[in-house]
mmCIF file of C-alpha atoms in Angstrom:
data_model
loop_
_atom_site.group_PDB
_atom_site.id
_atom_site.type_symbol
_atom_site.label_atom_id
_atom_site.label_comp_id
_atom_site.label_asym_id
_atom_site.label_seq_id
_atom_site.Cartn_x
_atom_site.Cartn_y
_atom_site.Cartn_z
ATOM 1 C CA UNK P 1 60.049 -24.608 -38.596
ATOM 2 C CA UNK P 2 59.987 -20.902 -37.020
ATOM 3 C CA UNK P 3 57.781 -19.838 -40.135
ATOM 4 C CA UNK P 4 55.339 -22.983 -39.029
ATOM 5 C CA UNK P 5 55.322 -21.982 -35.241
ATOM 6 C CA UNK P 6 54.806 -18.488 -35.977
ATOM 7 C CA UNK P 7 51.899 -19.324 -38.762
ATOM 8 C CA UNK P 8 50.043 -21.613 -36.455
ATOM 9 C CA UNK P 9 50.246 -18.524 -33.588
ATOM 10 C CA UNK P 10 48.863 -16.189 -35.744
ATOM 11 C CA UNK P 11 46.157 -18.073 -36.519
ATOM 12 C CA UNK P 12 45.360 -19.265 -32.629
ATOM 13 C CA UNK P 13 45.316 -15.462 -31.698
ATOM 14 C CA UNK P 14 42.915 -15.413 -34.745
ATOM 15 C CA UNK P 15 40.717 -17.376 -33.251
ATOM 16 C CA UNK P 16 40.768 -16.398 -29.998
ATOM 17 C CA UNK P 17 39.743 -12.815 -31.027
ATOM 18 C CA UNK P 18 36.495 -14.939 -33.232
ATOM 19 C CA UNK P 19 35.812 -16.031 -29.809
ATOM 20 C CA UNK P 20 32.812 -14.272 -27.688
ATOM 21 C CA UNK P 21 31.552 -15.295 -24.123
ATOM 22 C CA UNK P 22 27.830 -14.838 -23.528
ATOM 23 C CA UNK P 23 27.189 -15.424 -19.719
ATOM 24 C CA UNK P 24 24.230 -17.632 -18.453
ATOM 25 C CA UNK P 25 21.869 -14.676 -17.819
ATOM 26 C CA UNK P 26 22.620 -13.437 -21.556
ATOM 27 C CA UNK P 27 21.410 -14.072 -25.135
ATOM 28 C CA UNK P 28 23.152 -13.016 -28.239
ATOM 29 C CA UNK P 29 22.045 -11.511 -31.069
ATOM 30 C CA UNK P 30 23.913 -12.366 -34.201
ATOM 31 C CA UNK P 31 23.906 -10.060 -37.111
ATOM 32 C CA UNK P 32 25.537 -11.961 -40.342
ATOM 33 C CA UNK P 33 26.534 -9.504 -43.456
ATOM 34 C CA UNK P 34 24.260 -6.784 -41.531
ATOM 35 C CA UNK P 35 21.034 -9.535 -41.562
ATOM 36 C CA UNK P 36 19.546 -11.129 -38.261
ATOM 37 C CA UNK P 37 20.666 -14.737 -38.023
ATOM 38 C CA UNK P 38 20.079 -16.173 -34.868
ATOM 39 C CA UNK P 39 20.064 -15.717 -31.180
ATOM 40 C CA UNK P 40 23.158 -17.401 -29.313
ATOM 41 C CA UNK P 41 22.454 -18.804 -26.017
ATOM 42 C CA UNK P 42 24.967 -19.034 -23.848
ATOM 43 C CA UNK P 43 28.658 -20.324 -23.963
ATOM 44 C CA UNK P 44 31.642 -19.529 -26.309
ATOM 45 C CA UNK P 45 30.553 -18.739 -29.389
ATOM 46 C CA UNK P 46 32.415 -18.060 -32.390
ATOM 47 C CA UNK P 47 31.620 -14.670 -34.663
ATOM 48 C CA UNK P 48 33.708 -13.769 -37.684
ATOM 49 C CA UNK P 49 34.499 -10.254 -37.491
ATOM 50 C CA UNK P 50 34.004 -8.195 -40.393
ATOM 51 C CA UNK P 51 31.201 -10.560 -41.873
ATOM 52 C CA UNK P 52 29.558 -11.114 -38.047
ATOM 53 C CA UNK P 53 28.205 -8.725 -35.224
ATOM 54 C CA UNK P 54 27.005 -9.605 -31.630
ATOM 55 C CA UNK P 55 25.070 -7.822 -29.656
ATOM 56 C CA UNK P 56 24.456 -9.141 -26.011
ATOM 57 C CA UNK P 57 21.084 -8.470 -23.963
ATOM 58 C CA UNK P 58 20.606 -8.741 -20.677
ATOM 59 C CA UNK P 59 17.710 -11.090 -19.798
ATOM 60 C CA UNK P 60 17.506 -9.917 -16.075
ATOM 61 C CA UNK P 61 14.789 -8.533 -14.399
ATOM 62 C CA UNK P 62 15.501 -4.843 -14.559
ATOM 63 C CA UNK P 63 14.218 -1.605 -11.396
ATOM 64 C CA UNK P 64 14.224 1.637 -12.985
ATOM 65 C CA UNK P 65 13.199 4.549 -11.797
ATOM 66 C CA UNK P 66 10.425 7.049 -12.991
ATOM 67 C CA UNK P 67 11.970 10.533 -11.987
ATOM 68 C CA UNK P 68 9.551 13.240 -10.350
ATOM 69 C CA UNK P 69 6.797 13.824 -12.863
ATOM 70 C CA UNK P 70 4.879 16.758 -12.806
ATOM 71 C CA UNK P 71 0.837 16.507 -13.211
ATOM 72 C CA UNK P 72 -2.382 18.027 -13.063
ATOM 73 C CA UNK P 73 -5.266 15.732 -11.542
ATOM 74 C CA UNK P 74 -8.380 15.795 -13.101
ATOM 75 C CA UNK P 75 -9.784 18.208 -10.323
ATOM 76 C CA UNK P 76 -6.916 20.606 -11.611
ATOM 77 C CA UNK P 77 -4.833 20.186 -8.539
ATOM 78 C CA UNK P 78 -1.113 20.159 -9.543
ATOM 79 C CA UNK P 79 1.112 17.167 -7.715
ATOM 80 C CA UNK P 80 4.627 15.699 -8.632
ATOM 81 C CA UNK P 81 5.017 11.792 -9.064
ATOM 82 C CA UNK P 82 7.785 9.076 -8.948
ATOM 83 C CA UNK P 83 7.763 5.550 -9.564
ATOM 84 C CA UNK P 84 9.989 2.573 -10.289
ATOM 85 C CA UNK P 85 9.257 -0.020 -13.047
ATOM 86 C CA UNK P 86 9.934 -4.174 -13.279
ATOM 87 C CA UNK P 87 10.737 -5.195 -16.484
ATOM 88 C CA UNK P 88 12.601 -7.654 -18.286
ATOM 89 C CA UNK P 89 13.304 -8.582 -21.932
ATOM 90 C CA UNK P 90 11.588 -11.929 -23.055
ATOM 91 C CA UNK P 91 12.806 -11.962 -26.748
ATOM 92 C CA UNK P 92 16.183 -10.426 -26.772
ATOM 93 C CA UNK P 93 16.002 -10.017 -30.767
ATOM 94 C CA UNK P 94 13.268 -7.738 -31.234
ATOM 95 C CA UNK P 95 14.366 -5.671 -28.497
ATOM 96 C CA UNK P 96 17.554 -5.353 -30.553
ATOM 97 C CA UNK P 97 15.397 -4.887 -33.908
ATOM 98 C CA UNK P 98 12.552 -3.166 -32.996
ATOM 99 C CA UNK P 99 13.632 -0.570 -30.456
ATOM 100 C CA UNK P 100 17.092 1.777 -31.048
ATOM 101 C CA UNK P 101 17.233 1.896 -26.959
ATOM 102 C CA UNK P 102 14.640 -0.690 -25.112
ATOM 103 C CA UNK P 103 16.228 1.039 -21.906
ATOM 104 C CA UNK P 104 15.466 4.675 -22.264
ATOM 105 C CA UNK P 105 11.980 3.789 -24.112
ATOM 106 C CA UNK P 106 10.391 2.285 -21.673
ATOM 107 C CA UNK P 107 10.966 4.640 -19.005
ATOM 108 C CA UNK P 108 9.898 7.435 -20.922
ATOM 109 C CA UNK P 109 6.904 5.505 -22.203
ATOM 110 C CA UNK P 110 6.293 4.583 -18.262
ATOM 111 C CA UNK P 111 6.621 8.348 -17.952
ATOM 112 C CA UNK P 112 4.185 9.588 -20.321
ATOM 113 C CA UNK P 113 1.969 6.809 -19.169
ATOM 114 C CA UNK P 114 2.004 8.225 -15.240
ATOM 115 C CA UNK P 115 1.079 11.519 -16.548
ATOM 116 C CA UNK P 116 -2.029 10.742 -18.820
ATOM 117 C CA UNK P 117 -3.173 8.291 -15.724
ATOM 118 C CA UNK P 118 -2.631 11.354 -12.699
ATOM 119 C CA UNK P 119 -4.662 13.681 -15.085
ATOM 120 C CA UNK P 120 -7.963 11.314 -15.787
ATOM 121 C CA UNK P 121 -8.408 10.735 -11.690
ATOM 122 C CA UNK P 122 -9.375 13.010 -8.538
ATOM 123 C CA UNK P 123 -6.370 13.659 -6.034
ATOM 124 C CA UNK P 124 -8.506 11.754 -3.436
ATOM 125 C CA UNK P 125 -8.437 8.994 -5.648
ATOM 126 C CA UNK P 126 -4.887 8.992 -6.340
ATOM 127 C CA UNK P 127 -3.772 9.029 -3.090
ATOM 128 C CA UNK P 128 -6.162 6.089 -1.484
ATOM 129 C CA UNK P 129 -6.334 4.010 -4.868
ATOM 130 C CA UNK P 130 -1.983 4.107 -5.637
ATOM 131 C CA UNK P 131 -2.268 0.236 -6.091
ATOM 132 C CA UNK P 132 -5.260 0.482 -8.166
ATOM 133 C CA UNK P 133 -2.965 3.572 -10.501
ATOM 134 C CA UNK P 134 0.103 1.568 -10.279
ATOM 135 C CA UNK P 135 -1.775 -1.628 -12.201
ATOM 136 C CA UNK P 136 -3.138 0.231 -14.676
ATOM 137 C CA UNK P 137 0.581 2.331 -15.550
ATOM 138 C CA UNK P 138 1.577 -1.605 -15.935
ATOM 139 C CA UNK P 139 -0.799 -2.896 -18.252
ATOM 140 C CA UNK P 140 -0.746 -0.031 -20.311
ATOM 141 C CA UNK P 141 3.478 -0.161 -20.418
ATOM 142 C CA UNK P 142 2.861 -3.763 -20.835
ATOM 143 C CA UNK P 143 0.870 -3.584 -24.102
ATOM 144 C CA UNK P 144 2.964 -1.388 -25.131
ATOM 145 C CA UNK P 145 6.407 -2.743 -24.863
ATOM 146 C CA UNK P 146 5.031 -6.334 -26.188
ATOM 147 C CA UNK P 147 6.019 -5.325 -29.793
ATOM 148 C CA UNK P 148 9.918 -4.769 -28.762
ATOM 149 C CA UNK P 149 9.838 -8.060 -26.491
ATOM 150 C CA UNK P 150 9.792 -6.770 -23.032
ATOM 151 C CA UNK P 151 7.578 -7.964 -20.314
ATOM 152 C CA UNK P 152 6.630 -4.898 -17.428
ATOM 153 C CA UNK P 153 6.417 -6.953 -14.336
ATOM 154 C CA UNK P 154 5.478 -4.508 -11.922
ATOM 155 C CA UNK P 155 4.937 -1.068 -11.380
ATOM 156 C CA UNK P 156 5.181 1.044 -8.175
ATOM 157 C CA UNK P 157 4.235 4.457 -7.032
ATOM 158 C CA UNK P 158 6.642 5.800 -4.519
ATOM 159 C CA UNK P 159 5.592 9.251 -3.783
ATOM 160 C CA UNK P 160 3.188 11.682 -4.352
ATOM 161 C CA UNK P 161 4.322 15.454 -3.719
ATOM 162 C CA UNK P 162 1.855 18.377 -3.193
ATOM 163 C CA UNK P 163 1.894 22.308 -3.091
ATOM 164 C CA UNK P 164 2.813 23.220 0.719
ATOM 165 C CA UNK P 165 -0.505 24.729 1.662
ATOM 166 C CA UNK P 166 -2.471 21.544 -0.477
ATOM 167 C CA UNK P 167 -0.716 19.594 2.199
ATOM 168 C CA UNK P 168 -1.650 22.146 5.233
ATOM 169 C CA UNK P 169 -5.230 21.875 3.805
ATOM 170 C CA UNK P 170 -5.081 18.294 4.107
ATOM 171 C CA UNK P 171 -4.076 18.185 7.661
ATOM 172 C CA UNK P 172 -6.934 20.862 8.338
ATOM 173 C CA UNK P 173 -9.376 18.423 6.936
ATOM 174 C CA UNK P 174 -7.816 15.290 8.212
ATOM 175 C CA UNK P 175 -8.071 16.640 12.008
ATOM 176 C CA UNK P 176 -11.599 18.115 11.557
ATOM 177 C CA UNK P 177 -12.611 14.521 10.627
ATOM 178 C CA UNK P 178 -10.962 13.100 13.074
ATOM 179 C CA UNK P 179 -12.691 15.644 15.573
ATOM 180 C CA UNK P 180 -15.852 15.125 13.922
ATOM 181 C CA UNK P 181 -15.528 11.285 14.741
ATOM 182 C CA UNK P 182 -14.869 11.860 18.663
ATOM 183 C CA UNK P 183 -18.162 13.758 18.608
ATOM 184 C CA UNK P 184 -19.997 11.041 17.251
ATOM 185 C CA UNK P 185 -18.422 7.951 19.268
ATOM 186 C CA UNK P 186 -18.966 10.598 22.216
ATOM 187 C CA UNK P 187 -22.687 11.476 21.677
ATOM 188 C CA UNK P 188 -22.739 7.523 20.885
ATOM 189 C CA UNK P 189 -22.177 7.260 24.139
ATOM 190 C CA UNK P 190 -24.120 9.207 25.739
ATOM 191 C CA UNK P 191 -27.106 7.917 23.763
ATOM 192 C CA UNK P 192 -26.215 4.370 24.769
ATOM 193 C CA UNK P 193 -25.686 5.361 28.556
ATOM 194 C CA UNK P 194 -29.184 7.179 28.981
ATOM 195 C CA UNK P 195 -30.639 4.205 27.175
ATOM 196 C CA UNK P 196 -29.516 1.702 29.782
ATOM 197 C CA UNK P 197 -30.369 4.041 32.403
ATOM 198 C CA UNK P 198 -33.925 4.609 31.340
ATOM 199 C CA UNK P 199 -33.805 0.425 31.157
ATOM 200 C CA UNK P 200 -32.906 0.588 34.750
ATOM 201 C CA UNK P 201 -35.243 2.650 35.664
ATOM 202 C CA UNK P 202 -37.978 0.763 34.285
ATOM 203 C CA UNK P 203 -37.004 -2.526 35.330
ATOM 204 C CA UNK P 204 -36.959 -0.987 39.003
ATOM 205 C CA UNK P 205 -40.458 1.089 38.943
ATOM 206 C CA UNK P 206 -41.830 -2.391 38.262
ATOM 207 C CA UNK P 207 -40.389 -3.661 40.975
ATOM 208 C CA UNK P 208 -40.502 -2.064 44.008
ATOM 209 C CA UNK P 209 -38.765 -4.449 46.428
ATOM 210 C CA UNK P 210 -35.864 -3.952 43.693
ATOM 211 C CA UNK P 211 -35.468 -0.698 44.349
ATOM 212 C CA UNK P 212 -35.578 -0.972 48.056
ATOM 213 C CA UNK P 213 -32.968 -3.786 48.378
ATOM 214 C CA UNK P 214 -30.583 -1.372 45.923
ATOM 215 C CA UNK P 215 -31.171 1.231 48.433
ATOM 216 C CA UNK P 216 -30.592 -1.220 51.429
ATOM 217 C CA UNK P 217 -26.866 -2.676 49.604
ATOM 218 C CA UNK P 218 -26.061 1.332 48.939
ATOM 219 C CA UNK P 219 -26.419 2.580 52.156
ATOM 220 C CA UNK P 220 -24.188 -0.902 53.632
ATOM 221 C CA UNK P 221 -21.800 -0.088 51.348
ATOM 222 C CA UNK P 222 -21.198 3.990 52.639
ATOM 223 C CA UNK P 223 -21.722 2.183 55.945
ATOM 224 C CA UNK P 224 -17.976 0.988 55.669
ATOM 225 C CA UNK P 225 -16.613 4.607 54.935
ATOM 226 C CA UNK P 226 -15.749 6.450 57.969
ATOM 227 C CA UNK P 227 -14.290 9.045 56.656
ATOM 228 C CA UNK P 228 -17.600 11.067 55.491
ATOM 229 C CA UNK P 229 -21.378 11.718 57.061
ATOM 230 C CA UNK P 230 -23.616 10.952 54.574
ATOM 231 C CA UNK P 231 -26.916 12.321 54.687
ATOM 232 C CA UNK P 232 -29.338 9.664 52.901
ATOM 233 C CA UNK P 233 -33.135 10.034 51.852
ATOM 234 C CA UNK P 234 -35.103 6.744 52.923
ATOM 235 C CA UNK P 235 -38.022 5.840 51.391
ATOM 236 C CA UNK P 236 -40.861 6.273 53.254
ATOM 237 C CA UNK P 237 -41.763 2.499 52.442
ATOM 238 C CA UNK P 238 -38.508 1.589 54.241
ATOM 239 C CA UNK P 239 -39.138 3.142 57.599
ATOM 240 C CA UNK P 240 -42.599 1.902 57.711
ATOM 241 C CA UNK P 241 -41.499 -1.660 56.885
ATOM 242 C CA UNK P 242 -38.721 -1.495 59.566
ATOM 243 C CA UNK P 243 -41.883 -0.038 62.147
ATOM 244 C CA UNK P 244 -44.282 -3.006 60.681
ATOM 245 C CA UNK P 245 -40.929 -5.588 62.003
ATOM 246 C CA UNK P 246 -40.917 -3.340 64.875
ATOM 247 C CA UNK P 247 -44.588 -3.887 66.322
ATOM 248 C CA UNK P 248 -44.939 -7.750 65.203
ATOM 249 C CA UNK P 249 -41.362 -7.930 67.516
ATOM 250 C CA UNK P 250 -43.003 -6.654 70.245
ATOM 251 C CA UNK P 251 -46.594 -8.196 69.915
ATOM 252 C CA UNK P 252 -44.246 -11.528 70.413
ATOM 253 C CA UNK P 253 -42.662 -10.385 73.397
ATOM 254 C CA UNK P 254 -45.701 -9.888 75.115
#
């Protein structure tokens, strides 16, 4: 009986060790006799060792980073570049089969890629147009990597270094601009003010009552002021319309 017990052990531990998990966001890739068989989805699965292989991939959508690249735009100014990259494996058997390391290929193809791109545009273009570079790095990866089953997702610039005195060259330009654009909102301005006042001016030479009733409400309005003497030039027209009220006042009294 011991001999039984001990028989049907061995060959449960057997089992057991024939016995692979491959979790929900995995996919297997099962090698038979050193041929590709199939691709396990997930669950238990059973692989014969010896005759059988595994390999799992990760079907998740996968950040990795670009590290600092060094570039020369096409206006030969020299500038240092990072990004991160989206991926994430569609068919998990060719990127066992047609790539030794999916990982490590794609970033250095995503790094190869950012450095060809930097050197075919302008600095001025690279730093207003990053969402513009970053879809093209993509596309490119993306055609790429289709052979080895990966799909590129998305691809982001993070930063864009330059030389310390590129950068105090920059600012030098940046605030001359800005300068530049206070002179012309200011002379703006000043264009549009002497415009209305010449308006003004016109509207009141053609009429002349207009004017006098603006001089009339101006000199009520320093009337109220106590504080200053105010010396004020009266039209002539004025005085002899007040002398004209004048006369016909008295011509009526009498």
């Amino acid at each position: 009986m011991w001999p039984t017990i001990t028989f049907l052990v061995f060959i449960g531990i057997l089992l057991l060790s024939f016995l692979r998990q491959v979790n929900q966001f995995q996919r297997g890739v099962k090698f038979t006799l050193g041929r590709f068989s199939s691709v396990v989805e997930p669950g238990w699965r059973l692989i014969v060792p010896v005759f059988q292989s595994m390999t799992k991939v990760d079907m998740r959508v996968k950040a990795v980073d670009v590290p600092d690249q060094k570039a020369i735009t096409r206006d030969n100014i020299s500038v240092t570049v990072n990004a991160v990259i989206y991926y994430h494996v569609m068919n998990a058997d060719r990127a066992v089969i047609e790539v030794e390391d999916f990982r490590y290929a794609v970033s250095q193809l995503a790094q190869t890629t950012m450095r060809n791109i930097v050197g075919e545009i302008s600095l001025d273009e690279l730093l207003a147009e990053r969402e513009k570079i970053s879809n093209r790095i993509r596309e490119i990866v993306d055609i790429a990597t289709d052979s080895w089953g990966i799909k590129v997702d998305n691809v982001e610039l993070k930063d864009v270094s330059l030389p310390a005195d590129m950068e105090r060259t920059i600012a030098k330009q940046a605030e001359a601009e800005r300068e530049r654009r206070a002179v012309i909102i200011k002379a703006e301005g000043e264009v549009a003010a002497a415009e209305n006042i010449a308006k003004a001016a016109r509207m009141l030479s053609d009429s002349p009552g207009a004017l006098h009733l603006r001089t009339l409400q101006s000199i009520n309005d320093m009337s109220s002021d106590q504080s200053n003497t105010v010396v004020f030039a009266v039209p002539l027209e004025i005085l002899r319309a007040f002398g004209k009220i004048g006369e016909d006042h008295i011509k009526k009294g009498m």
